[in-house]
XYZ file of C-alpha atoms in Angstrom:
345
model
C -72.136 -33.060 -108.404
C -72.770 -34.318 -104.875
C -73.823 -31.672 -102.382
C -71.452 -31.989 -99.372
C -73.852 -29.904 -97.296
C -76.439 -32.724 -97.221
C -74.207 -35.089 -95.251
C -71.721 -32.683 -93.677
C -71.143 -33.091 -89.967
C -68.199 -30.710 -89.939
C -68.551 -27.219 -88.448
C -70.186 -24.656 -90.691
C -69.905 -20.900 -90.668
C -72.585 -18.609 -92.110
C -71.427 -15.165 -93.245
C -73.375 -12.208 -94.582
C -71.697 -9.694 -96.838
C -71.589 -6.142 -95.502
C -72.627 -3.114 -97.511
C -69.081 -2.488 -98.752
C -68.631 -6.081 -99.928
C -67.429 -6.511 -103.488
C -65.042 -8.567 -105.560
C -64.360 -12.280 -105.946
C -65.837 -14.868 -103.614
C -62.477 -16.442 -102.734
C -60.852 -13.094 -101.909
C -63.854 -11.941 -99.861
C -63.989 -15.180 -97.859
C -60.236 -15.130 -97.131
C -60.489 -11.546 -95.850
C -63.717 -12.122 -93.903
C -62.346 -15.200 -92.128
C -59.517 -13.026 -90.799
C -56.647 -15.026 -92.235
C -57.840 -18.352 -90.810
C -57.283 -19.835 -94.271
C -55.101 -18.656 -97.149
C -56.769 -17.506 -100.353
C -55.401 -20.541 -102.205
C -56.901 -22.812 -99.546
C -60.270 -21.024 -99.819
C -60.150 -21.372 -103.593
C -59.562 -25.105 -103.223
C -62.512 -25.450 -100.815
C -64.800 -23.600 -103.219
C -63.766 -25.869 -106.093
C -64.456 -28.900 -103.861
C -68.030 -27.708 -103.271
C -67.588 -26.704 -99.631
C -69.125 -23.231 -100.118
C -72.710 -22.154 -100.737
C -73.438 -18.715 -102.149
C -77.040 -17.474 -101.732
C -78.151 -21.003 -100.833
C -76.565 -22.740 -103.818
C -73.297 -24.705 -103.878
C -70.747 -22.600 -105.741
C -67.593 -24.015 -107.306
C -66.465 -20.791 -108.986
C -63.842 -18.900 -106.909
C -64.265 -15.802 -109.090
C -68.033 -15.509 -108.458
C -68.817 -11.910 -107.464
C -70.061 -11.096 -103.942
C -72.539 -8.273 -103.319
C -73.898 -6.593 -100.183
C -76.352 -8.806 -98.311
C -75.235 -12.078 -99.931
C -75.258 -15.051 -97.557
C -72.257 -17.366 -97.802
C -71.946 -20.672 -95.957
C -68.706 -22.602 -95.721
C -67.931 -26.058 -94.359
C -64.830 -25.699 -92.205
C -62.549 -28.664 -92.957
C -60.899 -30.709 -90.275
C -57.122 -30.714 -90.811
C -55.820 -33.865 -92.430
C -53.504 -36.163 -90.522
C -49.888 -35.147 -90.955
C -47.188 -36.691 -93.026
C -44.695 -37.413 -91.576
C -45.918 -38.926 -88.333
C -45.259 -37.521 -84.890
C -42.444 -38.960 -82.811
C -41.807 -38.644 -79.089
C -38.551 -36.708 -79.296
C -37.679 -34.488 -76.293
C -37.943 -30.746 -76.909
C -36.723 -27.757 -74.920
C -39.733 -25.453 -75.259
C -39.025 -21.790 -74.517
C -42.575 -20.561 -75.244
C -45.840 -21.902 -76.625
C -49.376 -20.638 -77.248
C -52.140 -21.362 -79.768
C -50.242 -19.619 -82.592
C -46.525 -20.278 -82.185
C -44.019 -22.516 -80.470
C -40.422 -21.478 -79.750
C -37.820 -24.127 -78.997
C -34.103 -24.347 -78.358
C -32.928 -26.827 -80.986
C -30.027 -29.076 -80.012
C -27.151 -29.751 -82.373
C -27.661 -32.962 -84.320
C -31.408 -32.517 -84.871
C -32.516 -32.075 -88.496
C -35.332 -29.516 -88.832
C -37.361 -30.954 -91.712
C -37.711 -34.459 -93.173
C -35.816 -35.020 -96.393
C -33.584 -37.438 -98.245
C -31.769 -39.545 -95.667
C -33.701 -38.006 -92.766
C -37.353 -39.014 -93.111
C -37.737 -39.613 -89.363
C -36.248 -38.244 -86.169
C -36.600 -34.592 -87.199
C -37.837 -31.485 -85.431
C -41.041 -31.605 -87.496
C -41.717 -35.152 -86.249
C -41.126 -33.949 -82.694
C -43.404 -30.908 -83.058
C -46.260 -32.969 -84.541
C -46.113 -35.274 -81.515
C -45.700 -32.478 -78.969
C -48.377 -30.112 -80.319
C -50.926 -32.752 -81.370
C -54.405 -31.212 -81.686
C -53.157 -27.664 -81.058
C -51.936 -27.706 -84.675
C -54.925 -26.372 -86.612
C -53.368 -27.096 -89.953
C -50.974 -25.532 -92.452
C -52.539 -25.723 -95.895
C -55.161 -28.111 -94.538
C -52.653 -30.523 -92.983
C -52.069 -30.805 -89.252
C -48.380 -29.927 -89.212
C -46.127 -27.119 -87.955
C -45.273 -24.210 -90.217
C -41.482 -23.971 -90.579
C -40.511 -20.398 -91.505
C -36.748 -20.650 -90.963
C -34.241 -23.397 -90.404
C -31.005 -24.123 -88.615
C -28.459 -26.546 -90.023
C -28.487 -30.002 -88.438
C -25.360 -29.287 -86.397
C -26.246 -25.698 -85.493
C -27.997 -25.252 -82.159
C -30.270 -22.469 -80.996
C -33.621 -20.689 -80.958
C -36.216 -21.528 -83.604
C -39.904 -20.562 -83.989
C -42.634 -22.526 -85.786
C -46.245 -21.604 -86.585
C -49.237 -23.659 -85.448
C -51.826 -22.357 -87.924
C -52.085 -20.816 -91.389
C -52.484 -17.204 -90.259
C -49.442 -17.356 -87.959
C -47.451 -19.098 -90.678
C -48.102 -16.358 -93.235
C -47.380 -13.589 -90.717
C -44.071 -15.110 -89.592
C -43.041 -16.012 -93.141
C -43.524 -12.374 -94.192
C -41.288 -11.210 -91.322
C -38.501 -13.605 -92.270
C -38.822 -12.654 -95.940
C -38.394 -9.003 -94.917
C -35.245 -9.933 -92.932
C -36.063 -7.349 -90.256
C -35.538 -4.413 -92.614
C -38.915 -2.853 -91.787
C -39.940 -4.854 -88.732
C -38.632 -6.120 -85.412
C -37.253 -9.461 -86.624
C -33.750 -10.029 -85.236
C -31.472 -13.062 -85.379
C -28.109 -13.225 -83.654
C -25.586 -16.054 -83.471
C -22.399 -16.810 -81.591
C -19.585 -18.665 -83.320
C -16.050 -19.771 -82.536
C -13.806 -19.231 -85.542
C -10.225 -19.795 -86.535
C -8.088 -16.674 -86.438
C -9.367 -13.137 -86.000
C -11.081 -10.888 -88.552
C -8.891 -7.939 -89.563
C -11.577 -5.585 -88.274
C -13.119 -6.232 -84.861
C -16.503 -5.148 -86.201
C -17.693 -5.205 -89.779
C -20.132 -6.245 -92.493
C -19.689 -9.006 -95.040
C -21.685 -8.214 -98.177
C -21.025 -11.096 -100.560
C -23.652 -12.859 -102.735
C -24.015 -16.609 -102.301
C -24.929 -19.386 -104.704
C -24.414 -23.091 -105.196
C -20.875 -24.414 -105.312
C -19.731 -27.445 -107.318
C -21.189 -29.640 -104.580
C -24.988 -29.197 -104.598
C -25.096 -29.369 -100.781
C -22.629 -26.486 -100.350
C -22.670 -22.767 -101.008
C -19.978 -20.355 -102.204
C -19.460 -16.637 -102.669
C -20.451 -15.708 -106.225
C -20.145 -12.714 -108.520
C -23.319 -10.678 -108.707
C -23.544 -11.472 -112.390
C -23.795 -15.202 -111.697
C -27.192 -16.618 -112.489
C -27.805 -18.106 -109.054
C -26.139 -15.371 -106.951
C -28.386 -14.117 -104.163
C -27.780 -11.162 -101.882
C -26.220 -12.141 -98.549
C -25.251 -9.712 -95.778
C -23.781 -10.629 -92.379
C -22.811 -8.176 -89.627
C -20.208 -9.418 -87.153
C -18.404 -8.307 -83.995
C -15.469 -9.956 -82.249
C -16.423 -10.657 -78.627
C -13.259 -12.381 -77.438
C -9.857 -13.345 -78.837
C -8.059 -16.530 -77.815
C -4.335 -17.201 -77.808
C -3.568 -13.687 -79.015
C -0.052 -12.917 -80.181
C 1.974 -9.699 -79.799
C 1.160 -8.746 -83.397
C -2.572 -8.703 -82.447
C -3.343 -11.869 -84.403
C -5.145 -14.698 -82.620
C -5.481 -18.425 -83.166
C -9.237 -18.305 -82.531
C -12.029 -15.864 -81.716
C -15.553 -15.789 -80.341
C -17.758 -13.665 -82.577
C -21.370 -12.516 -82.742
C -23.124 -12.465 -86.112
C -26.394 -10.788 -87.040
C -28.114 -11.723 -90.260
C -29.536 -9.160 -92.644
C -30.397 -11.989 -95.043
C -30.909 -15.672 -94.378
C -29.148 -17.784 -96.988
C -28.192 -21.433 -96.622
C -24.884 -21.755 -94.711
C -24.561 -17.952 -94.788
C -22.471 -17.418 -91.646
C -20.335 -20.470 -92.348
C -19.485 -19.369 -95.898
C -19.061 -15.679 -95.067
C -16.664 -16.325 -92.196
C -14.615 -18.699 -94.361
C -14.627 -16.012 -97.075
C -12.789 -13.567 -94.787
C -10.319 -16.229 -93.673
C -11.981 -17.147 -90.358
C -13.921 -20.391 -90.861
C -15.856 -21.891 -87.987
C -14.011 -24.359 -85.808
C -15.328 -27.862 -86.456
C -17.001 -26.977 -89.762
C -16.666 -30.099 -91.937
C -17.432 -28.273 -95.182
C -15.710 -24.892 -95.055
C -12.670 -25.205 -92.766
C -10.763 -28.134 -94.263
C -7.693 -25.977 -94.927
C -7.430 -25.044 -91.248
C -7.380 -28.527 -89.715
C -3.625 -28.488 -89.102
C -3.983 -25.326 -86.983
C -5.095 -27.548 -84.125
C -1.440 -28.526 -83.709
C -0.627 -24.920 -82.742
C -2.939 -25.042 -79.733
C -1.790 -25.888 -76.205
C -3.648 -28.446 -74.132
C -6.499 -28.716 -73.218
C -7.566 -26.623 -76.213
C -5.835 -28.974 -78.673
C -7.764 -32.077 -77.575
C -11.041 -30.199 -77.198
C -10.903 -28.682 -80.677
C -9.838 -31.987 -82.225
C -12.813 -33.745 -80.597
C -15.365 -31.016 -81.356
C -17.617 -32.758 -83.852
C -19.654 -29.961 -85.413
C -19.454 -26.356 -86.571
C -19.196 -24.077 -83.526
C -22.339 -22.077 -84.260
C -25.270 -21.275 -81.978
C -28.365 -19.152 -82.701
C -28.593 -17.533 -79.291
C -31.180 -14.789 -79.965
C -34.428 -14.523 -81.924
C -36.911 -11.622 -81.828
C -40.136 -11.352 -83.840
C -43.585 -9.774 -83.802
C -46.264 -12.100 -82.436
C -48.670 -12.825 -85.323
C -51.808 -12.288 -83.240
C -50.976 -9.734 -80.537
C -48.379 -7.664 -82.379
C -46.110 -7.776 -79.323
C -42.371 -7.979 -79.979
C -41.114 -11.193 -78.382
C -37.432 -11.864 -77.705
C -35.962 -15.248 -76.828
C -32.419 -16.263 -75.956
C -30.689 -19.552 -75.285
C -27.222 -19.934 -73.739
C -24.586 -21.765 -75.729
C -24.871 -25.533 -75.171
C -22.456 -27.459 -73.006
C -20.223 -28.711 -75.814
C -19.646 -25.244 -77.199
C -19.144 -23.745 -73.751
C -16.571 -26.456 -73.071
C -14.788 -25.414 -76.280
C -14.761 -21.751 -75.211
C -13.526 -22.684 -71.727
C -10.671 -24.760 -73.189
C -9.555 -21.891 -75.419
C -9.658 -19.527 -72.465
C -7.496 -21.954 -70.492
C -5.093 -21.958 -73.431
C -4.749 -18.200 -72.926
C -3.856 -18.795 -69.296
C -1.188 -21.317 -70.345
C 0.660 -18.765 -72.491
């Protein structure tokens, strides 16, 4: 086997095991490097011959480490990213060496995929961050820990290195149950929930269409827990019987399933205005609206959903960071038109 240390020009790091050192080489290195690389990435580097243990190249991740052992590792340069960066404008709310927070516009796909291999947020972040991306899994790319649907706008955070990626991913997996993670959305929906404040606890799974989701029985094989808390902020075109043609609501997620708010609001009879997938049965309601609300709703080309608030613990400092973004112009125009409809009554 070729010894990469003989021709290596990449940075090296020499480590000496402390008195309490014990256990596998890969686990010890991952802990000693302070989360700079994941254990799986360290294991891969060892197997590639990028680690010397007591002066000898070691390709066995499970080799035992003892007090006083000297370990040398070649630190890999991150590989060039796939996909490629693209100069797409971004509204950056915050950025440092670990994270970047942006306000995503409606219409921007987060991650490349079938039918959207270019022009995505990931392409934009690769171009914007350039060399400040130290690599996720050895590749110079941003770490996406949560997503917003293409036509949902709002605040989104991405990691710029492995350690930040793992820390943020753990927070989102916990859904804020034991930590400070908080996600809040504003939505304009048809009708008005029966209760002005409530919780929708309804498992979600795939519907007949693989791109859609539906409320499922808990016994269903693909049913996954989904909990949404909501509060009605404003009612539009309210009638004497306390019903309303539309409402502005705030939703807070306790879980983060695909299309969760969209499906849950449709489940209680209040689908999002403009939602092409879950509000088909409400399209004729536009005829009940006075102008200018009627024309504005008819022309509104996406689901009226905006992720206006995101709070999380910074992966390096431990500080709780909170970011907000006002609803975009198209959604504000929709709200204004509905308010004017109230005035016309």
